[in-house]
Amino acid sequence: MDHPMPSGRRTIVLPTIDHGDVTLPEPSWCAGHTHHDPQSARADLMHAGPTVDCTHLGTTLFSAEIVQSPYAQPGPPHLGGRTPGVSVHPLGKTLTPAGLYSLAARLDSYADQLRDLADRLTAIHAGEGQ
């Protein structure tokens, strides 16, 4: 259930197995908690934004979403945590803005490699280079 806070920000109350009902400030980018499991521990509570999928020929190649786990234990930044990041699947890492730009640059480079392969395959189909 959503509740307005005096500042105009919204909150959400989520049941947990170890701390009972936990009231969380809801970030404006959060897409909701429809998949929340009441058997979750407080440390596992997570805000997640809308998913951005890269799908080709009916197969999802990548999915990404902004995430934040406000009660997460300190750990490696690529595993997510209290600071919002972007969770990328199947990479299985949560990226900072710099990490996300780096991934995008690598995907741009990979797209160029795929275009090169397409050019080579086109030449092969045309009977060249066999």
N, C-alpha and C. Protein backbone atom coordinates (compact mmCIF):
# COMPACT_ATOMS: atom_id res chain seq x y z
N MET A 1 0.85 -1.17 0.00
CA MET A 1 0.00 0.00 0.00
C MET A 1 0.89 1.24 0.00
N ASP A 2 0.58 2.22 -0.85
CA ASP A 2 1.33 3.46 -0.92
C ASP A 2 0.77 4.46 0.07
N HIS A 3 1.66 5.25 0.65
CA HIS A 3 1.27 6.29 1.59
C HIS A 3 2.00 7.58 1.23
N PRO A 4 1.29 8.74 1.25
CA PRO A 4 2.02 9.99 1.00
C PRO A 4 2.82 10.38 2.23
N MET A 5 4.01 10.91 2.02
CA MET A 5 4.83 11.45 3.10
C MET A 5 4.57 12.95 3.14
N PRO A 6 4.83 13.61 4.28
CA PRO A 6 4.60 15.05 4.36
C PRO A 6 5.31 15.84 3.26
N SER A 7 6.47 15.40 2.80
CA SER A 7 7.22 16.11 1.78
C SER A 7 6.64 15.89 0.39
N GLY A 8 5.60 15.08 0.26
CA GLY A 8 5.03 14.77 -1.04
C GLY A 8 5.58 13.47 -1.61
N ARG A 9 6.68 12.97 -1.05
CA ARG A 9 7.21 11.67 -1.50
C ARG A 9 6.28 10.58 -1.03
N ARG A 10 6.29 9.49 -1.74
CA ARG A 10 5.44 8.37 -1.36
C ARG A 10 6.24 7.33 -0.60
N THR A 11 5.55 6.54 0.15
CA THR A 11 6.17 5.42 0.85
C THR A 11 5.38 4.16 0.50
N ILE A 12 6.03 3.04 0.76
CA ILE A 12 5.37 1.76 0.59
C ILE A 12 5.68 0.93 1.83
N VAL A 13 4.72 0.11 2.24
CA VAL A 13 4.91 -0.79 3.38
C VAL A 13 5.02 -2.20 2.83
N LEU A 14 6.15 -2.86 3.13
CA LEU A 14 6.38 -4.22 2.65
C LEU A 14 6.62 -5.14 3.84
N PRO A 15 5.91 -6.28 3.89
CA PRO A 15 6.16 -7.24 4.96
C PRO A 15 7.48 -7.97 4.75
N THR A 16 8.18 -8.22 5.84
CA THR A 16 9.43 -8.99 5.78
C THR A 16 9.37 -10.09 6.83
N ILE A 17 10.19 -11.10 6.63
CA ILE A 17 10.19 -12.23 7.54
C ILE A 17 10.93 -11.91 8.84
N ASP A 18 11.88 -10.96 8.78
CA ASP A 18 12.71 -10.69 9.95
C ASP A 18 12.41 -9.37 10.67
N HIS A 19 11.75 -8.41 10.00
CA HIS A 19 11.47 -7.11 10.63
C HIS A 19 10.00 -6.73 10.55
N GLY A 20 9.12 -7.66 10.18
CA GLY A 20 7.71 -7.33 10.05
C GLY A 20 7.49 -6.34 8.92
N ASP A 21 6.50 -5.47 9.08
CA ASP A 21 6.21 -4.47 8.06
C ASP A 21 7.27 -3.38 8.08
N VAL A 22 7.85 -3.10 6.92
CA VAL A 22 8.89 -2.08 6.78
C VAL A 22 8.35 -0.99 5.86
N THR A 23 8.41 0.25 6.33
CA THR A 23 7.98 1.39 5.53
C THR A 23 9.18 1.98 4.82
N LEU A 24 9.10 2.05 3.50
CA LEU A 24 10.20 2.55 2.68
C LEU A 24 9.78 3.79 1.91
N PRO A 25 10.64 4.81 1.82
CA PRO A 25 10.38 5.89 0.86
C PRO A 25 10.45 5.30 -0.55
N GLU A 26 9.51 5.67 -1.39
CA GLU A 26 9.43 5.12 -2.74
C GLU A 26 10.05 6.11 -3.74
N PRO A 27 11.16 5.75 -4.38
CA PRO A 27 11.75 6.65 -5.38
C PRO A 27 10.79 6.85 -6.56
N SER A 28 10.85 8.01 -7.17
CA SER A 28 9.94 8.31 -8.28
C SER A 28 10.13 7.35 -9.46
N TRP A 29 11.31 6.77 -9.61
CA TRP A 29 11.58 5.87 -10.73
C TRP A 29 11.14 4.43 -10.48
N CYS A 30 10.74 4.10 -9.26
CA CYS A 30 10.38 2.71 -8.93
C CYS A 30 9.07 2.33 -9.63
N ALA A 31 9.07 1.15 -10.24
CA ALA A 31 7.91 0.65 -10.97
C ALA A 31 6.94 -0.13 -10.09
N GLY A 32 7.20 -0.20 -8.80
CA GLY A 32 6.30 -0.91 -7.90
C GLY A 32 6.91 -2.20 -7.36
N HIS A 33 6.13 -2.89 -6.57
CA HIS A 33 6.63 -4.07 -5.87
C HIS A 33 5.67 -5.25 -6.04
N THR A 34 5.14 -5.42 -7.26
CA THR A 34 4.15 -6.47 -7.48
C THR A 34 4.72 -7.87 -7.27
N HIS A 35 6.03 -8.03 -7.38
CA HIS A 35 6.64 -9.36 -7.21
C HIS A 35 7.27 -9.54 -5.83
N HIS A 36 6.94 -8.65 -4.89
CA HIS A 36 7.52 -8.77 -3.54
C HIS A 36 7.07 -10.06 -2.87
N ASP A 37 8.02 -10.76 -2.27
CA ASP A 37 7.75 -11.97 -1.51
C ASP A 37 7.75 -11.62 -0.03
N PRO A 38 6.62 -11.80 0.67
CA PRO A 38 6.56 -11.46 2.10
C PRO A 38 7.54 -12.28 2.96
N GLN A 39 8.10 -13.33 2.39
CA GLN A 39 9.09 -14.13 3.11
C GLN A 39 10.50 -13.57 2.94
N SER A 40 10.63 -12.42 2.26
CA SER A 40 11.93 -11.79 2.07
C SER A 40 12.44 -11.19 3.37
N ALA A 41 13.75 -11.16 3.50
CA ALA A 41 14.38 -10.45 4.62
C ALA A 41 14.45 -8.96 4.26
N ARG A 42 14.53 -8.11 5.27
CA ARG A 42 14.61 -6.67 5.03
C ARG A 42 15.80 -6.32 4.14
N ALA A 43 16.94 -6.99 4.33
CA ALA A 43 18.13 -6.71 3.53
C ALA A 43 17.91 -6.99 2.04
N ASP A 44 16.90 -7.80 1.72
CA ASP A 44 16.64 -8.16 0.32
C ASP A 44 15.59 -7.29 -0.36
N LEU A 45 15.02 -6.31 0.37
CA LEU A 45 14.05 -5.42 -0.24
C LEU A 45 14.72 -4.63 -1.36
N MET A 46 14.01 -4.47 -2.46
CA MET A 46 14.61 -3.79 -3.61
C MET A 46 13.57 -2.95 -4.33
N HIS A 47 13.99 -1.74 -4.70
CA HIS A 47 13.23 -0.92 -5.63
C HIS A 47 13.76 -1.26 -7.02
N ALA A 48 12.88 -1.33 -8.00
CA ALA A 48 13.29 -1.58 -9.38
C ALA A 48 12.45 -0.73 -10.31
N GLY A 49 13.13 -0.12 -11.28
CA GLY A 49 12.45 0.69 -12.29
C GLY A 49 11.93 -0.19 -13.41
N PRO A 50 11.29 0.43 -14.39
CA PRO A 50 10.82 -0.34 -15.54
C PRO A 50 11.97 -1.04 -16.25
N THR A 51 11.71 -2.24 -16.73
CA THR A 51 12.73 -3.02 -17.43
C THR A 51 12.87 -2.54 -18.87
N VAL A 52 14.11 -2.41 -19.30
CA VAL A 52 14.42 -2.08 -20.69
C VAL A 52 15.03 -3.33 -21.31
N ASP A 53 14.32 -3.93 -22.26
CA ASP A 53 14.77 -5.17 -22.89
C ASP A 53 15.35 -4.90 -24.27
N CYS A 54 16.37 -5.67 -24.62
CA CYS A 54 16.90 -5.73 -25.98
C CYS A 54 16.50 -7.11 -26.50
N THR A 55 15.48 -7.13 -27.36
CA THR A 55 14.93 -8.39 -27.85
C THR A 55 15.13 -8.47 -29.36
N HIS A 56 15.54 -9.63 -29.82
CA HIS A 56 15.71 -9.85 -31.26
C HIS A 56 15.21 -11.25 -31.60
N LEU A 57 14.38 -11.34 -32.62
CA LEU A 57 13.81 -12.61 -33.06
C LEU A 57 13.14 -13.37 -31.91
N GLY A 58 12.47 -12.62 -31.05
CA GLY A 58 11.73 -13.22 -29.95
C GLY A 58 12.56 -13.65 -28.76
N THR A 59 13.85 -13.37 -28.78
CA THR A 59 14.73 -13.74 -27.67
C THR A 59 15.26 -12.48 -27.00
N THR A 60 15.14 -12.43 -25.69
CA THR A 60 15.68 -11.30 -24.96
C THR A 60 17.18 -11.50 -24.79
N LEU A 61 17.94 -10.59 -25.37
CA LEU A 61 19.40 -10.67 -25.30
C LEU A 61 19.92 -10.02 -24.02
N PHE A 62 19.34 -8.88 -23.66
CA PHE A 62 19.72 -8.14 -22.46
C PHE A 62 18.47 -7.55 -21.83
N SER A 63 18.47 -7.43 -20.53
CA SER A 63 17.47 -6.68 -19.79
C SER A 63 18.21 -5.79 -18.82
N ALA A 64 17.69 -4.60 -18.62
CA ALA A 64 18.33 -3.67 -17.69
C ALA A 64 17.25 -2.88 -16.96
N GLU A 65 17.54 -2.56 -15.70
CA GLU A 65 16.61 -1.76 -14.91
C GLU A 65 17.37 -1.09 -13.78
N ILE A 66 16.90 0.10 -13.41
CA ILE A 66 17.48 0.79 -12.26
C ILE A 66 17.03 0.04 -11.01
N VAL A 67 17.95 -0.23 -10.10
CA VAL A 67 17.64 -0.94 -8.86
C VAL A 67 18.30 -0.26 -7.67
N GLN A 68 17.73 -0.49 -6.52
CA GLN A 68 18.32 -0.04 -5.25
C GLN A 68 17.80 -0.93 -4.14
N SER A 69 18.70 -1.37 -3.29
CA SER A 69 18.34 -2.17 -2.12
C SER A 69 18.71 -1.35 -0.89
N PRO A 70 17.75 -0.60 -0.34
CA PRO A 70 18.09 0.36 0.71
C PRO A 70 18.64 -0.25 2.00
N TYR A 71 18.41 -1.52 2.24
CA TYR A 71 18.91 -2.15 3.47
C TYR A 71 19.99 -3.21 3.20
N ALA A 72 20.54 -3.20 2.01
CA ALA A 72 21.56 -4.19 1.65
C ALA A 72 22.80 -4.01 2.52
N GLN A 73 23.46 -5.11 2.77
CA GLN A 73 24.73 -5.07 3.49
C GLN A 73 25.80 -4.53 2.55
N PRO A 74 26.78 -3.84 3.08
CA PRO A 74 27.87 -3.37 2.20
C PRO A 74 28.53 -4.55 1.48
N GLY A 75 28.85 -4.33 0.23
CA GLY A 75 29.48 -5.37 -0.57
C GLY A 75 30.01 -4.77 -1.84
N PRO A 76 30.48 -5.61 -2.75
CA PRO A 76 31.00 -5.10 -4.02
C PRO A 76 29.91 -4.33 -4.78
N PRO A 77 30.24 -3.17 -5.33
CA PRO A 77 29.24 -2.35 -6.02
C PRO A 77 28.54 -3.08 -7.17
N HIS A 78 29.24 -4.02 -7.84
CA HIS A 78 28.63 -4.71 -8.98
C HIS A 78 27.51 -5.66 -8.56
N LEU A 79 27.34 -5.87 -7.26
CA LEU A 79 26.25 -6.71 -6.78
C LEU A 79 25.02 -5.91 -6.39
N GLY A 80 25.06 -4.59 -6.58
CA GLY A 80 23.94 -3.75 -6.18
C GLY A 80 24.10 -3.31 -4.74
N GLY A 81 23.16 -2.56 -4.25
CA GLY A 81 23.24 -2.12 -2.88
C GLY A 81 22.42 -0.88 -2.63
N ARG A 82 22.86 -0.11 -1.64
CA ARG A 82 22.09 1.05 -1.21
C ARG A 82 22.10 2.19 -2.22
N THR A 83 23.14 2.28 -3.04
CA THR A 83 23.21 3.31 -4.06
C THR A 83 22.52 2.79 -5.33
N PRO A 84 21.62 3.56 -5.93
CA PRO A 84 20.99 3.08 -7.16
C PRO A 84 22.01 2.77 -8.24
N GLY A 85 21.75 1.72 -8.98
CA GLY A 85 22.58 1.30 -10.10
C GLY A 85 21.68 0.70 -11.15
N VAL A 86 22.26 0.21 -12.23
CA VAL A 86 21.48 -0.44 -13.28
C VAL A 86 21.87 -1.91 -13.31
N SER A 87 20.91 -2.77 -13.03
CA SER A 87 21.12 -4.21 -13.05
C SER A 87 20.96 -4.69 -14.49
N VAL A 88 21.98 -5.40 -14.99
CA VAL A 88 21.99 -5.86 -16.38
C VAL A 88 22.04 -7.39 -16.38
N HIS A 89 21.09 -7.98 -17.12
CA HIS A 89 21.02 -9.44 -17.25
C HIS A 89 21.20 -9.79 -18.71
N PRO A 90 21.88 -10.83 -19.10
CA PRO A 90 22.42 -11.88 -18.26
C PRO A 90 23.80 -11.58 -17.69
N LEU A 91 24.28 -10.36 -17.82
CA LEU A 91 25.59 -10.01 -17.28
C LEU A 91 25.67 -10.30 -15.79
N GLY A 92 24.56 -10.11 -15.07
CA GLY A 92 24.52 -10.42 -13.64
C GLY A 92 25.27 -9.43 -12.79
N LYS A 93 25.35 -8.19 -13.25
CA LYS A 93 26.06 -7.15 -12.49
C LYS A 93 25.20 -5.91 -12.44
N THR A 94 25.40 -5.11 -11.39
CA THR A 94 24.77 -3.81 -11.28
C THR A 94 25.83 -2.78 -11.60
N LEU A 95 25.53 -1.90 -12.56
CA LEU A 95 26.53 -0.99 -13.08
C LEU A 95 26.29 0.45 -12.63
N THR A 96 27.38 1.17 -12.46
CA THR A 96 27.34 2.61 -12.20
C THR A 96 27.12 3.30 -13.55
N PRO A 97 26.91 4.62 -13.55
CA PRO A 97 26.81 5.31 -14.85
C PRO A 97 28.03 5.05 -15.73
N ALA A 98 29.23 5.12 -15.18
CA ALA A 98 30.45 4.89 -15.98
C ALA A 98 30.46 3.46 -16.53
N GLY A 99 30.08 2.50 -15.73
CA GLY A 99 30.03 1.11 -16.18
C GLY A 99 28.99 0.90 -17.26
N LEU A 100 27.87 1.60 -17.15
CA LEU A 100 26.82 1.48 -18.16
C LEU A 100 27.26 2.10 -19.48
N TYR A 101 27.95 3.26 -19.42
CA TYR A 101 28.50 3.86 -20.64
C TYR A 101 29.53 2.92 -21.28
N SER A 102 30.34 2.27 -20.45
CA SER A 102 31.34 1.35 -20.96
C SER A 102 30.67 0.16 -21.67
N LEU A 103 29.62 -0.38 -21.07
CA LEU A 103 28.88 -1.47 -21.71
C LEU A 103 28.29 -1.01 -23.03
N ALA A 104 27.69 0.17 -23.05
CA ALA A 104 27.09 0.69 -24.29
C ALA A 104 28.16 0.84 -25.38
N ALA A 105 29.34 1.33 -25.01
CA ALA A 105 30.43 1.47 -25.98
C ALA A 105 30.84 0.10 -26.52
N ARG A 106 30.92 -0.88 -25.64
CA ARG A 106 31.29 -2.24 -26.07
C ARG A 106 30.24 -2.81 -27.00
N LEU A 107 28.95 -2.55 -26.69
CA LEU A 107 27.88 -3.03 -27.56
C LEU A 107 27.93 -2.34 -28.93
N ASP A 108 28.28 -1.05 -28.94
CA ASP A 108 28.47 -0.35 -30.22
C ASP A 108 29.57 -1.04 -31.03
N SER A 109 30.68 -1.35 -30.38
CA SER A 109 31.80 -2.01 -31.04
C SER A 109 31.39 -3.39 -31.54
N TYR A 110 30.63 -4.11 -30.72
CA TYR A 110 30.17 -5.44 -31.12
C TYR A 110 29.24 -5.35 -32.32
N ALA A 111 28.39 -4.33 -32.34
CA ALA A 111 27.50 -4.13 -33.49
C ALA A 111 28.33 -3.96 -34.77
N ASP A 112 29.45 -3.23 -34.67
CA ASP A 112 30.34 -3.08 -35.82
C ASP A 112 30.91 -4.43 -36.24
N GLN A 113 31.27 -5.26 -35.28
CA GLN A 113 31.79 -6.59 -35.59
C GLN A 113 30.72 -7.44 -36.29
N LEU A 114 29.48 -7.33 -35.83
CA LEU A 114 28.39 -8.07 -36.47
C LEU A 114 28.17 -7.59 -37.90
N ARG A 115 28.27 -6.28 -38.12
CA ARG A 115 28.14 -5.74 -39.48
C ARG A 115 29.26 -6.27 -40.38
N ASP A 116 30.48 -6.35 -39.84
CA ASP A 116 31.59 -6.92 -40.60
C ASP A 116 31.31 -8.38 -40.99
N LEU A 117 30.77 -9.14 -40.04
CA LEU A 117 30.42 -10.53 -40.35
C LEU A 117 29.33 -10.59 -41.42
N ALA A 118 28.34 -9.70 -41.31
CA ALA A 118 27.27 -9.66 -42.32
C ALA A 118 27.84 -9.34 -43.69
N ASP A 119 28.80 -8.41 -43.76
CA ASP A 119 29.44 -8.08 -45.04
C ASP A 119 30.18 -9.30 -45.60
N ARG A 120 30.91 -10.00 -44.73
CA ARG A 120 31.65 -11.19 -45.17
C ARG A 120 30.69 -12.27 -45.66
N LEU A 121 29.60 -12.46 -44.92
CA LEU A 121 28.61 -13.47 -45.30
C LEU A 121 27.94 -13.10 -46.62
N THR A 122 27.66 -11.82 -46.81
CA THR A 122 27.09 -11.36 -48.07
C THR A 122 28.02 -11.68 -49.23
N ALA A 123 29.32 -11.44 -49.04
CA ALA A 123 30.31 -11.75 -50.07
C ALA A 123 30.36 -13.25 -50.35
N ILE A 124 30.31 -14.03 -49.30
CA ILE A 124 30.30 -15.50 -49.48
C ILE A 124 29.08 -15.93 -50.28
N HIS A 125 27.92 -15.39 -49.94
CA HIS A 125 26.69 -15.74 -50.66
C HIS A 125 26.75 -15.30 -52.12
N ALA A 126 27.50 -14.24 -52.38
CA ALA A 126 27.65 -13.74 -53.75
C ALA A 126 28.71 -14.52 -54.52
N GLY A 127 29.32 -15.52 -53.88
CA GLY A 127 30.33 -16.33 -54.54
C GLY A 127 31.73 -15.76 -54.43
N GLU A 128 31.89 -14.72 -53.69
CA GLU A 128 33.22 -14.13 -53.52
C GLU A 128 33.86 -14.75 -52.29
N GLY A 129 35.14 -14.91 -52.31
CA GLY A 129 35.87 -15.32 -51.10
C GLY A 129 35.68 -16.78 -50.73
N GLN A 130 35.20 -17.61 -51.66
CA GLN A 130 35.02 -19.03 -51.30
C GLN A 130 36.24 -19.83 -51.60
